XYZ file of C-alpha atoms in Angstrom:
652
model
C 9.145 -28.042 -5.232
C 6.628 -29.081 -2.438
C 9.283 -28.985 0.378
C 9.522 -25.060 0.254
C 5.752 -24.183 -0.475
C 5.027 -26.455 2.917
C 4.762 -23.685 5.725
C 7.036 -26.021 7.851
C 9.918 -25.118 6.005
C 9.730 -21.342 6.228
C 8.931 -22.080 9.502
C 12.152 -24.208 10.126
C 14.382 -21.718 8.072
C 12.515 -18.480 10.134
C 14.301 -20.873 13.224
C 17.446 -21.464 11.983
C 17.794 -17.550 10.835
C 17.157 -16.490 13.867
C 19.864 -19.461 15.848
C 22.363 -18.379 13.284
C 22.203 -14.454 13.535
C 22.312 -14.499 18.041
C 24.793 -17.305 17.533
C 26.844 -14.821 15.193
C 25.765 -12.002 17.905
C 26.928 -13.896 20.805
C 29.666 -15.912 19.537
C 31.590 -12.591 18.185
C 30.857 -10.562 21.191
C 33.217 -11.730 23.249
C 36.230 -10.624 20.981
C 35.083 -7.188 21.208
C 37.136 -5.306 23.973
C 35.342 -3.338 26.671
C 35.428 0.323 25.037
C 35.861 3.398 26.762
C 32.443 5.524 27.166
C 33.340 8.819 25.797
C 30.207 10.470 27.634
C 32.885 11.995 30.352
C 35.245 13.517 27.122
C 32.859 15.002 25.354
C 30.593 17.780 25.309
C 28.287 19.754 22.851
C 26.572 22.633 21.664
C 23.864 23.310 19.399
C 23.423 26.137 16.829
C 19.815 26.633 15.795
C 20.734 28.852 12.804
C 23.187 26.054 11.292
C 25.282 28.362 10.302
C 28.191 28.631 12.773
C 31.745 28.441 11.719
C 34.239 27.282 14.437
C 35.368 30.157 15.437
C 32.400 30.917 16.802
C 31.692 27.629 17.857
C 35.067 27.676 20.035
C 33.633 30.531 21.964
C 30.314 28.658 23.116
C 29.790 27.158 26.237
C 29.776 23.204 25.666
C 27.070 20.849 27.617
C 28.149 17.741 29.000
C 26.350 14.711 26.979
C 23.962 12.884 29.762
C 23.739 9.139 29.721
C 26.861 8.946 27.100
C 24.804 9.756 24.405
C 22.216 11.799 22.813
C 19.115 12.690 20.106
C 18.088 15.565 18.447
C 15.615 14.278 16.155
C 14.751 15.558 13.059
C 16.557 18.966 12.970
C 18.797 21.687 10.449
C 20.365 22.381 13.491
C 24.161 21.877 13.281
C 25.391 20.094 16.374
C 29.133 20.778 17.720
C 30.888 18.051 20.074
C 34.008 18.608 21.622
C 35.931 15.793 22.428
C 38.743 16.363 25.335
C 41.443 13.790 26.189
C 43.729 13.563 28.848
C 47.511 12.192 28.076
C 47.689 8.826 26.738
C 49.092 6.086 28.631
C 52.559 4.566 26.717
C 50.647 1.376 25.663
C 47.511 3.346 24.161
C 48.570 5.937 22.106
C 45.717 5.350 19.491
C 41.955 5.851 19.827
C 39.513 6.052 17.657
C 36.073 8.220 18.135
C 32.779 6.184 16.346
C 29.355 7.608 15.961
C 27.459 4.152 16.291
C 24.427 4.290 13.509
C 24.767 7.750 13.571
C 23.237 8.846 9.840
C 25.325 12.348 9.322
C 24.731 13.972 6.073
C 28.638 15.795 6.394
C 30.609 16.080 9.680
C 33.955 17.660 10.191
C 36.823 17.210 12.313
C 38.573 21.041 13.367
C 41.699 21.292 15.660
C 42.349 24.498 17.856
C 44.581 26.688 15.951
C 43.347 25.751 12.655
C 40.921 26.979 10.531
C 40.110 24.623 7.893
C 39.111 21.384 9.169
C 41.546 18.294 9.545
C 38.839 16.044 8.103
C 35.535 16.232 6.208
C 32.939 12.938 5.764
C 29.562 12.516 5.295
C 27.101 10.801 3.331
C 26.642 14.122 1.196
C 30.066 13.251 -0.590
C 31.826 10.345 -1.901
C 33.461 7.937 0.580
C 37.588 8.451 1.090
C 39.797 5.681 1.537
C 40.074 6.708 5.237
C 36.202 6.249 5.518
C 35.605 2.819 5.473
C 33.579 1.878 8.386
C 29.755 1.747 8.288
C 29.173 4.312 10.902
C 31.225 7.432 11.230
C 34.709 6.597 12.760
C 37.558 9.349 13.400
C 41.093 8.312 14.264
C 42.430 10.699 17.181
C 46.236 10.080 18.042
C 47.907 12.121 21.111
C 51.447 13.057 21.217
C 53.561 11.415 24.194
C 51.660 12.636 27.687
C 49.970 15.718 26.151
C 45.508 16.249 26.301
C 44.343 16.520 23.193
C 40.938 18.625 21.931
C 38.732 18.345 18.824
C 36.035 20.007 17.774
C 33.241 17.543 15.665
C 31.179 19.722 13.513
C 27.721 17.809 11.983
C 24.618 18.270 10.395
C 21.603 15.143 8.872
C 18.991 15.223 7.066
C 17.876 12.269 8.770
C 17.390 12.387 12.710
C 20.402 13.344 14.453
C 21.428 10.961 16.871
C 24.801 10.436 18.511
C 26.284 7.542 20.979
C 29.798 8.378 20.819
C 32.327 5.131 21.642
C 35.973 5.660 21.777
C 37.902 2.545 21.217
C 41.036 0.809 20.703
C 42.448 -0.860 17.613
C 41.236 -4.131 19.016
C 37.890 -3.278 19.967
C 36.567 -1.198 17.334
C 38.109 -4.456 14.096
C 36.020 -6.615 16.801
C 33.220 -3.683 15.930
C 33.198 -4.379 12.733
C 34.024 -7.900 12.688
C 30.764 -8.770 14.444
C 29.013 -6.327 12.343
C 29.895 -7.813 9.516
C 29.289 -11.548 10.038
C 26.224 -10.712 11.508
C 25.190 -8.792 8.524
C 26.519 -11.052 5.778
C 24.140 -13.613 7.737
C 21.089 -11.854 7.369
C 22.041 -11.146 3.695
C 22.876 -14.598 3.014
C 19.398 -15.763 4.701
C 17.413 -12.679 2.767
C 19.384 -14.091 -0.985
C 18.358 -17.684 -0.420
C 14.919 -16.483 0.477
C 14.856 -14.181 -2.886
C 15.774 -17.098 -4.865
C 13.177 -19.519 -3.451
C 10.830 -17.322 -3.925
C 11.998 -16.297 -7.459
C 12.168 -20.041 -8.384
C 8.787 -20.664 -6.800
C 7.051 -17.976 -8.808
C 8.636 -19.395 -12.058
C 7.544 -22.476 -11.275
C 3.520 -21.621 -10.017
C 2.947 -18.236 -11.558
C 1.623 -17.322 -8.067
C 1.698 -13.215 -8.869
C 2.061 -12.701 -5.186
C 5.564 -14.366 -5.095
C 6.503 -12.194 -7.622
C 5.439 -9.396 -5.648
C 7.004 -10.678 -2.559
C 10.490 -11.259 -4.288
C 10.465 -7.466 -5.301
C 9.473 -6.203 -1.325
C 12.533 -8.661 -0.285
C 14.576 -7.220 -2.512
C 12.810 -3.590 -1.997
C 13.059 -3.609 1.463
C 14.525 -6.364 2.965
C 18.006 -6.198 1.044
C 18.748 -2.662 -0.268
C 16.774 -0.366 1.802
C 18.069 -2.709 5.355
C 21.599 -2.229 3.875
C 21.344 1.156 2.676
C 20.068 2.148 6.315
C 22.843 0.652 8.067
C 25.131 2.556 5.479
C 26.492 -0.593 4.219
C 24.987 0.320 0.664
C 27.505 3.046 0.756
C 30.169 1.754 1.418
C 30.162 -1.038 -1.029
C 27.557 -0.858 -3.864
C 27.466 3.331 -3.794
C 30.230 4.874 -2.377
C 31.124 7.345 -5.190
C 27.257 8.732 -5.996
C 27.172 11.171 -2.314
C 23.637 12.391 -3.801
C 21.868 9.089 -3.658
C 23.641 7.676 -1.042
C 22.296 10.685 1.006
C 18.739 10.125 -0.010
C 18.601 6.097 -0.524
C 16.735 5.316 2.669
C 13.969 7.623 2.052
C 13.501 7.078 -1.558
C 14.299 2.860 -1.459
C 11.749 3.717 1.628
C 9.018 5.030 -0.569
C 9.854 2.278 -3.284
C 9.418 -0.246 -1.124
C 6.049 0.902 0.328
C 4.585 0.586 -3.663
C 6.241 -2.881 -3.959
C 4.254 -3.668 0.107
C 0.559 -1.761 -0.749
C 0.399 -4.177 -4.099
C 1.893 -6.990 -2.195
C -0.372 -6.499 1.351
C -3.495 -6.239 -1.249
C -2.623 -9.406 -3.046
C -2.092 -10.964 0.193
C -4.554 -9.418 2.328
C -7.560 -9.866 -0.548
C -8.577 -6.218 0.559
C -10.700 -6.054 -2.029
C -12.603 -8.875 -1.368
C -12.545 -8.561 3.039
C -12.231 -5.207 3.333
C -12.719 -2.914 0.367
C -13.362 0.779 2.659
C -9.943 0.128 3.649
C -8.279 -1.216 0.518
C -9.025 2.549 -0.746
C -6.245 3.501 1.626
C -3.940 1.513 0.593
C -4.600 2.810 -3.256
C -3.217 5.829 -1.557
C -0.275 4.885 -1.476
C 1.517 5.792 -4.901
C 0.449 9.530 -4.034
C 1.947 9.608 -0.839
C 5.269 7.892 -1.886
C 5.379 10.412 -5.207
C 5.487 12.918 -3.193
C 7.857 11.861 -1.069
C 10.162 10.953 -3.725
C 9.537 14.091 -5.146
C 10.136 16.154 -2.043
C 13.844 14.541 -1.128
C 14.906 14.918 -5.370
C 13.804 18.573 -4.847
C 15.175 19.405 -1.740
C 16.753 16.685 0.684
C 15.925 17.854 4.787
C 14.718 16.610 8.176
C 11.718 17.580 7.520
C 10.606 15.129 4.398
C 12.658 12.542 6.161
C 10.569 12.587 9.375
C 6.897 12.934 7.524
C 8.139 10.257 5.544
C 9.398 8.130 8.919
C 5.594 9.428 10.101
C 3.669 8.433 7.508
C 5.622 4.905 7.367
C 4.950 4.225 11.049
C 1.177 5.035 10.105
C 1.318 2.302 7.092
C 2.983 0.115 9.392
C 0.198 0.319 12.495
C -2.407 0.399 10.071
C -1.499 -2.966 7.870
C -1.192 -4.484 11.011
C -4.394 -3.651 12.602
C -5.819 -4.433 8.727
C -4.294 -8.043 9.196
C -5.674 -8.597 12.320
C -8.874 -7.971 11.612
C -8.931 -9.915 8.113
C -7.677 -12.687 10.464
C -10.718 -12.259 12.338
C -12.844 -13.133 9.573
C -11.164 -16.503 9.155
C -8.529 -15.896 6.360
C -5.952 -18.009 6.795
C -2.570 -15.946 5.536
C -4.193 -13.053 7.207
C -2.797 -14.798 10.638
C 0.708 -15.446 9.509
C 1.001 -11.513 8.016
C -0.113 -10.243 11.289
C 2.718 -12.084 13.344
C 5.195 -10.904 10.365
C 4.322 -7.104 11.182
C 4.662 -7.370 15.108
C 8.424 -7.605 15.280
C 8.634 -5.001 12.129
C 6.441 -3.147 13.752
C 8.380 -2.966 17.505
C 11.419 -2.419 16.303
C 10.680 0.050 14.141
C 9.170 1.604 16.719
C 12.089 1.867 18.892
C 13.946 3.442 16.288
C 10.820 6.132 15.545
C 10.974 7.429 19.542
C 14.519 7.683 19.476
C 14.705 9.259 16.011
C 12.001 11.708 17.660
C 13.942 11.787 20.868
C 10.887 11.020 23.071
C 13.279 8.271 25.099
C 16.868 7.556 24.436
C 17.950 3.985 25.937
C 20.117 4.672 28.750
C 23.320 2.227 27.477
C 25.589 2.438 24.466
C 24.973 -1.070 24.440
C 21.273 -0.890 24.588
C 21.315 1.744 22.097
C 23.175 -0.129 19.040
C 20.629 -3.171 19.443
C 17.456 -0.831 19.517
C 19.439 0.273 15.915
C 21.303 -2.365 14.603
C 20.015 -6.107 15.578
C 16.189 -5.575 16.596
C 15.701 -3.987 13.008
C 17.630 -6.522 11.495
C 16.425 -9.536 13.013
C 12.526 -8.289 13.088
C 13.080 -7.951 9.309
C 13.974 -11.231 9.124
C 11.753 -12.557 11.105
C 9.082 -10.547 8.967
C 10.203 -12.119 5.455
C 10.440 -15.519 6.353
C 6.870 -14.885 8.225
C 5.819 -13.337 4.878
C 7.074 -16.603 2.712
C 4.482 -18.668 5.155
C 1.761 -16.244 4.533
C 2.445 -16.237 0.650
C 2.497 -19.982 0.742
C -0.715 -20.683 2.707
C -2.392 -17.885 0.410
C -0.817 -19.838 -2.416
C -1.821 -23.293 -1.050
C -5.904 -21.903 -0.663
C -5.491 -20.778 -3.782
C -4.915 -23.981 -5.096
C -7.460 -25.754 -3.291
C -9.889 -23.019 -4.564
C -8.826 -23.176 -8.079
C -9.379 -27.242 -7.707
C -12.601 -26.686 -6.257
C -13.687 -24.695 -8.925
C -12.555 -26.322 -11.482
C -14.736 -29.221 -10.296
C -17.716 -26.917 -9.762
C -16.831 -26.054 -14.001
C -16.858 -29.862 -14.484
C -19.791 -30.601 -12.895
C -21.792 -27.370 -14.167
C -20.497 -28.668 -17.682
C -21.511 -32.067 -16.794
C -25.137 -30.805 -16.304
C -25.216 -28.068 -19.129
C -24.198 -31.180 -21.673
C -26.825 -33.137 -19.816
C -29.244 -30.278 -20.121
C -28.667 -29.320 -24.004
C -29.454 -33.476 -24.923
C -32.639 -33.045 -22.952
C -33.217 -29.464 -24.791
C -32.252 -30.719 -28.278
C -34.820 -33.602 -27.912
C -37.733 -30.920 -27.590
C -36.973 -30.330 -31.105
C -38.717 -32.687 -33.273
C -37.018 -33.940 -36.363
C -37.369 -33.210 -39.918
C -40.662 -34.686 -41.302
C -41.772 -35.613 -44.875
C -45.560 -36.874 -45.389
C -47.580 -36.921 -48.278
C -49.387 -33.827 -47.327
C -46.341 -31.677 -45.745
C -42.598 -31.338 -45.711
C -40.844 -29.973 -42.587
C -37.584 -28.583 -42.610
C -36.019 -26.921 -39.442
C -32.784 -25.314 -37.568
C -31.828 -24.676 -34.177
C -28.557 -23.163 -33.290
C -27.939 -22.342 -29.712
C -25.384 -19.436 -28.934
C -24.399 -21.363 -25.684
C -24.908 -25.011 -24.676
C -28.540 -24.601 -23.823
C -31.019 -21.555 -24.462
C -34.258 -20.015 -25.277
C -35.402 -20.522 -28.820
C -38.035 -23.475 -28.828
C -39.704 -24.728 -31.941
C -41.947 -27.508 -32.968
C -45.236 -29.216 -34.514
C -47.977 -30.958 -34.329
C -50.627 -32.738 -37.421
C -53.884 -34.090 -36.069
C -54.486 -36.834 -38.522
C -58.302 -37.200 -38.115
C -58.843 -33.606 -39.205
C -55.929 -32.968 -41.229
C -54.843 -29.744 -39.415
C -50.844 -28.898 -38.960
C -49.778 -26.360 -35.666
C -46.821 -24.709 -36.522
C -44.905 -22.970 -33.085
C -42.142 -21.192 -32.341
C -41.160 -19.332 -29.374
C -37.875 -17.055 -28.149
C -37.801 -16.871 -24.491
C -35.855 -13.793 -23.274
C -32.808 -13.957 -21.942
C -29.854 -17.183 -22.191
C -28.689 -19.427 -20.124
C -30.684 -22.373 -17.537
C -33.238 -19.862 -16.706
C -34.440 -19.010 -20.170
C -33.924 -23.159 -21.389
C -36.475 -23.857 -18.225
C -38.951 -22.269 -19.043
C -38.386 -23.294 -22.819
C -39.317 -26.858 -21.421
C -42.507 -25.736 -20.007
C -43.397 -24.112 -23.410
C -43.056 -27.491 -24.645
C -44.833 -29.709 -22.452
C -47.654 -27.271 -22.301
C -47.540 -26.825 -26.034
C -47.564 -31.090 -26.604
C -50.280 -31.671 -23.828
C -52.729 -28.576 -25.250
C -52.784 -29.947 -28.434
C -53.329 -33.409 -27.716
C -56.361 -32.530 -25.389
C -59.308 -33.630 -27.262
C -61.364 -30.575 -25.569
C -59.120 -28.364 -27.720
C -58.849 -30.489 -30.493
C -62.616 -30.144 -31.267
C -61.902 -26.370 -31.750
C -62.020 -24.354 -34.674
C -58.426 -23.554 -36.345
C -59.400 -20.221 -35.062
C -61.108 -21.048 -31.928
C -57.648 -23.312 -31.115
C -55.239 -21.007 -31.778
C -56.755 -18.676 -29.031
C -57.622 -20.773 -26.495
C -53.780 -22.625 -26.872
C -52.211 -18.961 -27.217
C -54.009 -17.848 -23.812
C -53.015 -21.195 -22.425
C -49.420 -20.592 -23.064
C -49.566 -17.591 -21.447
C -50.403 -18.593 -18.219
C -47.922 -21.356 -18.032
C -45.563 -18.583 -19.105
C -47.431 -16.258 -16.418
C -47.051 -19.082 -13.583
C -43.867 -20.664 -14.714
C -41.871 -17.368 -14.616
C -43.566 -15.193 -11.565
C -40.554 -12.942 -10.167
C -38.231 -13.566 -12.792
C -38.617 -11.076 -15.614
C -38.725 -13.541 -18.269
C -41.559 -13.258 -21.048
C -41.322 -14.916 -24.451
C -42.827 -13.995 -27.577
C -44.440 -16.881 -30.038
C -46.062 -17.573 -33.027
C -48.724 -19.945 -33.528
C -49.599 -20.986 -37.015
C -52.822 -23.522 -37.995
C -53.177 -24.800 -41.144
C -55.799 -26.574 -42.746
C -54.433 -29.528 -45.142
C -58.125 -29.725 -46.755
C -58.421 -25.782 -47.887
C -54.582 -24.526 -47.334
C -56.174 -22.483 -45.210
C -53.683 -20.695 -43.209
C -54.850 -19.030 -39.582
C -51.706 -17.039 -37.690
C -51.714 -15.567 -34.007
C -49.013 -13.926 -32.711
C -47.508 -12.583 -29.448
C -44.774 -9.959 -29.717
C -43.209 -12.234 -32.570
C -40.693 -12.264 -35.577
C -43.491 -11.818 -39.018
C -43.964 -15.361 -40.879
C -43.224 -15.398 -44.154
C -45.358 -17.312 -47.029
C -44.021 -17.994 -50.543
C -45.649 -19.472 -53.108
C -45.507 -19.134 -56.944
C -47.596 -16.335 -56.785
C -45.256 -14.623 -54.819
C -44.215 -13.836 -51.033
C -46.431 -12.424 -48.295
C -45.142 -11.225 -44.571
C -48.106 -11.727 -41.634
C -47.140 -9.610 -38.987
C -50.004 -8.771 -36.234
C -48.566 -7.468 -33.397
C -49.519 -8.323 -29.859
C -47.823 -8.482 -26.323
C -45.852 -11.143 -25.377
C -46.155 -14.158 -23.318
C -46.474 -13.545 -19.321
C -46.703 -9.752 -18.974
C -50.060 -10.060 -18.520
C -53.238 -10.615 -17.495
C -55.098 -9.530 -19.911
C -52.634 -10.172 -23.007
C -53.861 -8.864 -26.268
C -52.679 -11.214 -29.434
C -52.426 -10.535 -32.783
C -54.156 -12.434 -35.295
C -54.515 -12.660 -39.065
C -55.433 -15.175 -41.814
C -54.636 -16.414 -44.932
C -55.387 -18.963 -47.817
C -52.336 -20.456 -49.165
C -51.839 -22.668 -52.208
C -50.073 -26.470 -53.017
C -46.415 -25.870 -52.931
C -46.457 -23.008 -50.522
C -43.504 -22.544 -48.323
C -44.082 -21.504 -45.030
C -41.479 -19.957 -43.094
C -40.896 -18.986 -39.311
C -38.279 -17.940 -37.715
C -36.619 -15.968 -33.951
C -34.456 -12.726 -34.236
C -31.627 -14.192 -33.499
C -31.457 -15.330 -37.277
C -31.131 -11.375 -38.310
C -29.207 -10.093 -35.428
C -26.186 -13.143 -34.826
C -23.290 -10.992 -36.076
C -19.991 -9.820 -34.135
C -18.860 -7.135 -36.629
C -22.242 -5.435 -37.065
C -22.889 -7.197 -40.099
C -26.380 -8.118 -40.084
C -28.233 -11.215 -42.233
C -31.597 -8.649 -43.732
C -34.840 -10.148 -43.609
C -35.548 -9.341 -47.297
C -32.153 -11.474 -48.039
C -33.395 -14.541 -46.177
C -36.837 -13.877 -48.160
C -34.811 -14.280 -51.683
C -33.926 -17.474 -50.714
C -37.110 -18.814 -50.081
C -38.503 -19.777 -53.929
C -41.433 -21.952 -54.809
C -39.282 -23.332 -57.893
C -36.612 -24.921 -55.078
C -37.497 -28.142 -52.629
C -37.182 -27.187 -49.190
C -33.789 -28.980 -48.528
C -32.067 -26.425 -51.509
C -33.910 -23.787 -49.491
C -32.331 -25.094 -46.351
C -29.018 -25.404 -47.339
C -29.326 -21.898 -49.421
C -30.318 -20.066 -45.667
C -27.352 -22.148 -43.745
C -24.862 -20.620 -46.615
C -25.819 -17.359 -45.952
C -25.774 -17.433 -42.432
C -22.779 -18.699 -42.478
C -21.107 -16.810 -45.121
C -19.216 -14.248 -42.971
C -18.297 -17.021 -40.186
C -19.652 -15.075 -37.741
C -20.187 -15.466 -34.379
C -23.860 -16.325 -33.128
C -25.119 -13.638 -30.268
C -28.408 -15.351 -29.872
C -29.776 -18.345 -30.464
C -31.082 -18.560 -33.978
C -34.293 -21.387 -35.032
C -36.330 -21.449 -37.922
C -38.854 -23.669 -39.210
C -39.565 -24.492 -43.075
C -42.754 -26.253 -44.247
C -44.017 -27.032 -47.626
C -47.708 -27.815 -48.200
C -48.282 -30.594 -50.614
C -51.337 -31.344 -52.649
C -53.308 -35.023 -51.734
């Protein structure tokens, strides 16, 4: 599958399209027989009202046609022609009368003398068996050395343009021969390129070859072939009332299949996002577009829709160039797609509008017929490059990224072993039991906890901290907590303290490294400090914006909950502060928030639940595993990081 992602191949087919479609051109061209130009045979006359019958149309005076053929543009107008032909000579008794391109809602043929006309046609009705040529073609036949006249009565709702050719037998099969090849090339070229591009998005799951198969298939297939009228003739020739309005509504179809597919190319949203509004415009415009020609089919929605088109056109070109500008690759290769698109088309558009007509028959069908086709093609397989590239960065961004992931995972594993090790282990001593948790909601977070017994005094520091916010900022400044925390209370200055006296000077300590650690961030944390004195049981508590701490003994359970601010708001940071005297067997308990508030479904785990667990008459580990269970029980999904810390006081 590599072969047709490479932009070399769409490059090489974009080549051999073009060789094979001028080779068709060329090679068939010289079996078409010089026609006759029926400028000198014809003349016309135009009723404004468009509602003339012949007999009043007889009566006119009749304009010659200058430069053998001529535009009317968008118009109700109903155009007459009258063709005049001297005697045939013996060996050409046949000729046949073709309206090259010409898009002609109805048309009919009237003889003098008649009233009713000889023939009726038109894209408004369903095909005959006489009408089998993609533009309109009339057979006129002269009896042996008498003139003939015939009066051509038509009316579009497309733009009205006319460049008569009367030919022979031979010349107009050559016609259509070359028409044909050249036309079942392009096709064949377009189909392969549908395929690919099919198979390709089956294979990647690149959305933007999806959306590229549907504009070849949009715009490139049925709306090319449905504008040269060869949609009618073979895939709709019975259904006159779509075959009448398919360009314009295939038209409008296709511009919602190119605003999602220029987007997706184009990253508007991400280069240009002012302009990508405009293209979100789109669907309205095309609604009502497709709403006008169901309602009521005329010039006039066909030409604001051929306006408004041209706009698009101009304006996703001008939008590619200057995404290109910023450096985006496929934004080069969809700007040389438009330019041929965009010329051609814009041949057509001054004809259709009759600003300049070209000034040969010859000229006239390739301005309609080959630049169109062969600046699509050129624009699809120019597309399929840009798609690929896009697809191709893509790639390489998705690799890149997914390196990035593996790295950043790397270092977030690497960072949640050096996070985990801040939390000391259990411990069990003759004078204390310490039981603790620390569940993280992601790999690394804010919840710190931990402990500290100075032996020659027989004190115990309880601490536990919830730094706001998750994630690498929040685990940072976790780390400082703990150094700061570890180094304080080893410092014999401190250690000399009072419990009391040491509580306050470490608590205002903390702060500041909080204070300094965090400037500009918006981080704070909220702690509680807890002192206890192995000697007495007595228990002194200081707290800063934390969860309460729970004590349970036999003689029942007791909350401590001072207030205070919280670490690093302040200057001048007022703490809470309480005391208590605590018995042998006493279970202290501390805990974060994120203990209470971890569940998905609004479920919540109640303080006074976690309280019932805690018993004097259970060892800490049944106390331990009783919390876990309950946490647990609903196997719900943690939305903060939960920690708590269990201690039992012994007696010596």
């Amino acid at each position: 599958m590599t072969w047709c992602l490479h932009k070399s191949s769409w490059i090489a087919l974009l080549i051999s399209t073009l060789a094979a479609l001028l080779l068709v051109s060329d090679g068939l061209a010289h079996d078409e027989k010089e026609y006759e130009r029926s400028g000198e045979h014809l003349q016309y006359w135009v009723d404004a009202t468009g509602q003339s019958d012949f007999i009043t149309a007889q009566n006119q005076v009749f304009q010659s046609i200058p430069k053998n053929s001529i535009s009317f543009g968008f118009t109700r107008a109903t155009v007459w022609l009258r063709l005049q032909l001297p005697a045939h000579r013996t060996d050409e008794p046949q000729h046949w009368l073709e309206f090259d391109s010409a898009l002609l809602s109805t048309w009919r043929v009237y003889r003098p003398g008649q009233t009713e006309p000889v023939y009726e046609a038109g894209m408004s009705q369903p095909r005959s068996h006489q009408d089998q040529h993609r533009s309109p073609v009339y057979k006129v036949g002269l009896a042996s050395n008498a003139p003939g006249i015939w009066y051509f009565q038509m009316q579009s709702d497309h733009a009205l343009n006319l460049n008569p050719r009367l030919h022979t037998q031979h010349s107009l099969a050559a016609k259509a021969k070359r028409e044909s090849f050249f036309l079942g090339a392009y096709a064949g070229v377009m189909i392969f390129t549908y395929v690919l591009t099919l198979y390709i998005f089956v294979r990647t799951r690149h959305r933007n070859f999806l959306y590229y198969s549907c504009l070849l298939l949009s715009f490139h297939l049925l709306y090319q072939f449905s504008y040269n009228q060869m949609a009618s003739l073979y895939l709709w020739p019975d259904t006159s009332w779509w075959s009448n309005r398919s360009s314009l509504l295939i038209g409008e179809i296709t511009h919602l299949f190119g605003a999602i597919f220029v987007r997706d190319t184009l990253q508007t949203q991400r280069f240009s996002p002012r302009l990508d509004m405009i293209i979100r415009l789109v669907p309205l415009r095309s609604t009502f577009f497709i709403g006008w020609a169901i309602v009521d089919m005329s010039p006039e929605a066909m030409k604001y829709s051929t306006i408004a088109s041209m706009l698009y056109i101009f304006f996703y070109y001008g939008l590619g160039l200057q995404i290109w500008a910023r450096g985006y690759g496929p934004a080069r290769y969809f700007s040389i797609a438009w330019l041929p698109v965009l010329i051609g088309n814009a041949l057509v558009f001054i004809q259709d509008l009759n600003v300049w007509v070209a000034s040969s028959p010859e000229w006239q069908q390739t301005i309609r017929f080959e630049f169109p086709i062969i600046g699509a093609a050129m624009q699809a397989i120019l597309l399929g490059v840009a798609v690929g590239d896009q697809f191709h960065r893509t790639q390489k961004e998705q690799r890149e990224e997914h390196l990035a992931r593996e790295k950043l995972e790397q270092s977030l594993d690497d960072a949640h072993t050096v996070q985990d090790a801040f939390i000391r282990t259990d411990s069990i001593t003759p004078r204390y039991e310490i039981r603790s948790s620390h569940q993280m909601s992601a790999k690394i977070g804010g919840d710190w906890l931990g402990y500290s017994y100075d032996a020659p005094r027989k004190r115990l520091l309880l601490a536990i901290s919830d730094v706001t916010g998750h994630g690498l900022p929040s685990a940072l400044l976790t780390g400082a907590l703990h150094g700061a925390f570890y180094g304080l209370a080893a410092a014999e200055p401190i250690q000399s303290l009072s419990d009391a006296e040491l509580l306050h000077v470490l608590m205002d300590r903390l702060d500041h490294v909080v204070r300094t650690t965090a400037q500009n961030t918006g981080l704070m944390a909220t702690m509680a400090l807890v002192c206890i004195n192995l000697d007495t049981f007595r228990v002194e508590y200081r707290n800063a914006g934390h969860t309460p701490i729970l004590i349970s003994g036999r003689s029942g359970q007791h909350f401590m909950l001072k207030g205070g601010s919280p670490l690093g708001i302040s200057e001048e940071p007022n703490f809470g502060h309480d005391s208590w005297q605590a018995q042998a067997d006493d279970v202290i308990f501390l805990f974060t928030d994120g203990l209470l508030d971890q569940a998905d479904s609004g479920q919540r785990n109640h303080l006074k639940n976690v309280a019932h667990e805690i018993r004097a008459d259970l060892d800490i580990h049944q106390i331990h595993q009783h919390i876990e269970e309950l946490i647990h029980r609903h196997h719900l999904t943690l939305e903060d990081d939960s920690s708590y810390l269990l201690c039992r006081l012994r007696a010596a």
